[in-house]
């Protein structure tokens, strides 16, 4: 390949929406020469052309973790430092993966960019998603590392007692990975990224969202990983987290409504456009203005609750699905998110099989 084509491909990878005239100006070539190079690269399959996609079919691109979930549920009161009888359930997991499956079950176009090992677990996880219609093209498949795992220890009521996460493979979703997968993200209406991603990758996604005017939804995964977000939130359309993660982000306790409102105002000053706070049984608080509104969850018989794993991911997926259709209705999006979370609470699976496109009607 000629030097000009190498340089042109690099420019297209960094900005898939760049015009032929901009390419010609930056490379010192004629526009016809640029057109010839693009035609040849398209013929070679190295680029797919500009993504003229109808808005209704623009994909939601999810970026982040995929792993194997193992859930151990105690049959009686759990005693630390001792052996406890339990039941075991194994299922697919990972925040970005879970959100992608929820969205696919709702009938939405979704693309997942993730990292798995080239082992039996990783290949099975990708095959399950592809069978549901999730596009996984561009995802990293490592030959030298095992697929990640998440082991949750639950009490007899299904509440999380302890979780152990082996997610090192997600660290390979670095800025180089972003450059390689730029064509997969280019047609997206929404980007949904979890905070398992390295900080440099999150920085790149925020910059990319500002440049392309794409909508970026970030979802927290744990209090320790809030440090990956950094102080500059420009380019983040929506941040979804719980009260503990918000406290970790702002570095102080948030004991009442006034403190929560103050934290939200500080995040707005940092560039964040909208916020959703999961507040346990009270529901969610949400805002895209000065105040934080509280939305209660739908009624749910406590006896129907199986366990909590995946409920937060279902809520985020519901929010993303609703905003994909109507980006201005945050309250309606939170209401759908709470409905999906309630369905997941009543399932042993991390993603409820009761989800269907009918929920979006």
mmCIF file of N, CA and C in Angstrom, residues 153-207:
data_model
loop_
_atom_site.group_PDB
_atom_site.id
_atom_site.type_symbol
_atom_site.label_atom_id
_atom_site.label_comp_id
_atom_site.label_asym_id
_atom_site.label_seq_id
_atom_site.Cartn_x
_atom_site.Cartn_y
_atom_site.Cartn_z
ATOM 1 N N UNK A 153 -21.511 -13.775 45.878
ATOM 2 C CA UNK A 153 -22.020 -14.541 47.015
ATOM 3 C C UNK A 153 -23.263 -13.822 47.532
ATOM 4 N N UNK A 154 -24.391 -14.532 47.516
ATOM 5 C CA UNK A 154 -25.673 -13.938 47.892
ATOM 6 C C UNK A 154 -26.195 -14.577 49.169
ATOM 7 N N UNK A 155 -26.935 -13.800 49.944
ATOM 8 C CA UNK A 155 -27.574 -14.381 51.130
ATOM 9 C C UNK A 155 -28.865 -15.095 50.701
ATOM 10 N N UNK A 156 -29.545 -15.785 51.603
ATOM 11 C CA UNK A 156 -30.741 -16.541 51.202
ATOM 12 C C UNK A 156 -31.833 -15.679 50.569
ATOM 13 N N UNK A 157 -31.839 -14.374 50.853
ATOM 14 C CA UNK A 157 -32.834 -13.467 50.277
ATOM 15 C C UNK A 157 -32.407 -12.926 48.906
ATOM 16 N N UNK A 158 -31.200 -13.295 48.460
ATOM 17 C CA UNK A 158 -30.728 -12.848 47.164
ATOM 18 C C UNK A 158 -29.963 -11.541 47.181
ATOM 19 N N UNK A 159 -29.680 -10.990 48.365
ATOM 20 C CA UNK A 159 -28.909 -9.754 48.459
ATOM 21 C C UNK A 159 -27.413 -10.067 48.365
ATOM 22 N N UNK A 160 -26.694 -9.189 47.696
ATOM 23 C CA UNK A 160 -25.259 -9.387 47.512
ATOM 24 C C UNK A 160 -24.508 -9.207 48.830
ATOM 25 N N UNK A 161 -23.684 -10.202 49.172
ATOM 26 C CA UNK A 161 -22.837 -10.130 50.361
ATOM 27 C C UNK A 161 -21.405 -9.807 49.979
ATOM 28 N N UNK A 162 -20.926 -10.447 48.917
ATOM 29 C CA UNK A 162 -19.543 -10.281 48.477
ATOM 30 C C UNK A 162 -19.453 -10.623 46.999
ATOM 31 N N UNK A 163 -18.620 -9.884 46.280
ATOM 32 C CA UNK A 163 -18.395 -10.199 44.867
ATOM 33 C C UNK A 163 -16.900 -10.162 44.585
ATOM 34 N N UNK A 164 -16.445 -11.076 43.743
ATOM 35 C CA UNK A 164 -15.050 -11.137 43.325
ATOM 36 C C UNK A 164 -15.007 -11.036 41.805
ATOM 37 N N UNK A 165 -14.297 -10.034 41.305
ATOM 38 C CA UNK A 165 -14.282 -9.777 39.864
ATOM 39 C C UNK A 165 -12.870 -9.940 39.313
ATOM 40 N N UNK A 166 -12.752 -10.749 38.259
ATOM 41 C CA UNK A 166 -11.483 -10.889 37.535
ATOM 42 C C UNK A 166 -11.706 -10.295 36.151
ATOM 43 N N UNK A 167 -11.377 -9.012 35.988
ATOM 44 C CA UNK A 167 -11.743 -8.258 34.791
ATOM 45 C C UNK A 167 -10.532 -7.633 34.110
ATOM 46 N N UNK A 168 -9.359 -8.210 34.313
ATOM 47 C CA UNK A 168 -8.138 -7.599 33.786
ATOM 48 C C UNK A 168 -8.149 -7.477 32.264
ATOM 49 N N UNK A 169 -8.842 -8.381 31.594
ATOM 50 C CA UNK A 169 -8.850 -8.364 30.140
ATOM 51 C C UNK A 169 -9.471 -7.071 29.596
ATOM 52 N N UNK A 170 -10.370 -6.479 30.374
ATOM 53 C CA UNK A 170 -11.010 -5.242 29.934
ATOM 54 C C UNK A 170 -10.002 -4.106 29.824
ATOM 55 N N UNK A 171 -8.895 -4.193 30.538
ATOM 56 C CA UNK A 171 -7.862 -3.150 30.438
ATOM 57 C C UNK A 171 -7.258 -3.085 29.038
ATOM 58 N N UNK A 172 -7.444 -4.137 28.241
ATOM 59 C CA UNK A 172 -6.907 -4.111 26.873
ATOM 60 C C UNK A 172 -7.800 -3.316 25.910
ATOM 61 N N UNK A 173 -8.946 -2.868 26.401
ATOM 62 C CA UNK A 173 -9.790 -1.984 25.593
ATOM 63 C C UNK A 173 -9.252 -0.555 25.738
ATOM 64 N N UNK A 174 -8.075 -0.358 25.190
ATOM 65 C CA UNK A 174 -7.296 0.859 25.389
ATOM 66 C C UNK A 174 -7.474 1.817 24.206
ATOM 67 N N UNK A 175 -6.783 2.965 24.211
ATOM 68 C CA UNK A 175 -6.924 3.898 23.077
ATOM 69 C C UNK A 175 -6.601 3.278 21.724
ATOM 70 N N UNK A 176 -5.670 2.339 21.669
ATOM 71 C CA UNK A 176 -5.389 1.658 20.401
ATOM 72 C C UNK A 176 -6.612 0.870 19.934
ATOM 73 N N UNK A 177 -7.297 0.231 20.870
ATOM 74 C CA UNK A 177 -8.534 -0.495 20.539
ATOM 75 C C UNK A 177 -9.590 0.474 20.013
ATOM 76 N N UNK A 178 -9.672 1.657 20.632
ATOM 77 C CA UNK A 178 -10.620 2.660 20.150
ATOM 78 C C UNK A 178 -10.341 3.039 18.699
ATOM 79 N N UNK A 179 -9.070 3.226 18.388
ATOM 80 C CA UNK A 179 -8.727 3.599 17.013
ATOM 81 C C UNK A 179 -9.116 2.491 16.038
ATOM 82 N N UNK A 180 -8.881 1.257 16.430
ATOM 83 C CA UNK A 180 -9.182 0.121 15.550
ATOM 84 C C UNK A 180 -10.680 -0.045 15.322
ATOM 85 N N UNK A 181 -11.486 0.331 16.305
ATOM 86 C CA UNK A 181 -12.932 0.096 16.217
ATOM 87 C C UNK A 181 -13.711 1.372 15.909
ATOM 88 N N UNK A 182 -13.034 2.401 15.452
ATOM 89 C CA UNK A 182 -13.726 3.646 15.096
ATOM 90 C C UNK A 182 -14.832 3.416 14.069
ATOM 91 N N UNK A 183 -14.623 2.582 13.041
ATOM 92 C CA UNK A 183 -15.709 2.368 12.069
ATOM 93 C C UNK A 183 -16.955 1.742 12.690
ATOM 94 N N UNK A 184 -16.783 0.890 13.712
ATOM 95 C CA UNK A 184 -17.944 0.275 14.350
ATOM 96 C C UNK A 184 -18.741 1.294 15.168
ATOM 97 N N UNK A 185 -18.063 2.284 15.711
ATOM 98 C CA UNK A 185 -18.770 3.291 16.518
ATOM 99 C C UNK A 185 -19.345 4.426 15.685
ATOM 100 N N UNK A 186 -18.841 4.607 14.479
ATOM 101 C CA UNK A 186 -19.204 5.778 13.675
ATOM 102 C C UNK A 186 -20.705 5.949 13.467
ATOM 103 N N UNK A 187 -21.466 4.873 13.172
ATOM 104 C CA UNK A 187 -22.897 5.082 12.899
ATOM 105 C C UNK A 187 -23.774 5.170 14.142
ATOM 106 N N UNK A 188 -23.185 5.108 15.339
ATOM 107 C CA UNK A 188 -23.975 5.002 16.561
ATOM 108 C C UNK A 188 -24.743 6.289 16.852
ATOM 109 N N UNK A 189 -25.955 6.109 17.354
ATOM 110 C CA UNK A 189 -26.727 7.225 17.875
ATOM 111 C C UNK A 189 -26.350 7.459 19.333
ATOM 112 N N UNK A 190 -26.236 6.369 20.078
ATOM 113 C CA UNK A 190 -25.804 6.407 21.477
ATOM 114 C C UNK A 190 -24.609 5.481 21.662
ATOM 115 N N UNK A 191 -23.660 5.904 22.482
ATOM 116 C CA UNK A 191 -22.572 5.064 22.967
ATOM 117 C C UNK A 191 -22.817 4.825 24.457
ATOM 118 N N UNK A 192 -22.799 3.565 24.866
ATOM 119 C CA UNK A 192 -22.982 3.204 26.272
ATOM 120 C C UNK A 192 -21.704 2.519 26.730
ATOM 121 N N UNK A 193 -21.000 3.128 27.671
ATOM 122 C CA UNK A 193 -19.710 2.593 28.109
ATOM 123 C C UNK A 193 -19.723 2.389 29.616
ATOM 124 N N UNK A 194 -19.147 1.264 30.072
ATOM 125 C CA UNK A 194 -19.047 1.051 31.513
ATOM 126 C C UNK A 194 -17.670 1.470 32.015
ATOM 127 N N UNK A 195 -17.596 1.708 33.324
ATOM 128 C CA UNK A 195 -16.357 2.218 33.910
ATOM 129 C C UNK A 195 -15.372 1.111 34.253
ATOM 130 N N UNK A 196 -15.564 -0.080 33.672
ATOM 131 C CA UNK A 196 -14.478 -1.065 33.662
ATOM 132 C C UNK A 196 -13.377 -0.636 32.705
ATOM 133 N N UNK A 197 -13.685 0.273 31.785
ATOM 134 C CA UNK A 197 -12.716 0.718 30.792
ATOM 135 C C UNK A 197 -11.595 1.522 31.433
ATOM 136 N N UNK A 198 -10.390 1.465 30.857
ATOM 137 C CA UNK A 198 -9.287 2.295 31.364
ATOM 138 C C UNK A 198 -9.626 3.781 31.258
ATOM 139 N N UNK A 199 -9.003 4.572 32.125
ATOM 140 C CA UNK A 199 -9.296 6.005 32.135
ATOM 141 C C UNK A 199 -8.957 6.649 30.795
ATOM 142 N N UNK A 200 -7.854 6.239 30.163
ATOM 143 C CA UNK A 200 -7.472 6.839 28.887
ATOM 144 C C UNK A 200 -8.524 6.553 27.811
ATOM 145 N N UNK A 201 -9.152 5.379 27.874
ATOM 146 C CA UNK A 201 -10.208 5.045 26.926
ATOM 147 C C UNK A 201 -11.437 5.917 27.162
ATOM 148 N N UNK A 202 -11.793 6.102 28.424
ATOM 149 C CA UNK A 202 -12.934 6.965 28.740
ATOM 150 C C UNK A 202 -12.663 8.400 28.306
ATOM 151 N N UNK A 203 -11.430 8.857 28.492
ATOM 152 C CA UNK A 203 -11.066 10.192 28.006
ATOM 153 C C UNK A 203 -11.277 10.286 26.496
ATOM 154 N N UNK A 204 -10.855 9.243 25.785
ATOM 155 C CA UNK A 204 -10.996 9.228 24.331
ATOM 156 C C UNK A 204 -12.448 9.221 23.889
ATOM 157 N N UNK A 205 -13.294 8.480 24.609
ATOM 158 C CA UNK A 205 -14.715 8.434 24.261
ATOM 159 C C UNK A 205 -15.384 9.787 24.484
ATOM 160 N N UNK A 206 -15.003 10.475 25.551
ATOM 161 C CA UNK A 206 -15.577 11.801 25.790
ATOM 162 C C UNK A 206 -15.159 12.775 24.696
ATOM 163 N N UNK A 207 -13.896 12.741 24.325
ATOM 164 C CA UNK A 207 -13.425 13.624 23.257
ATOM 165 C C UNK A 207 -14.120 13.287 21.939
#
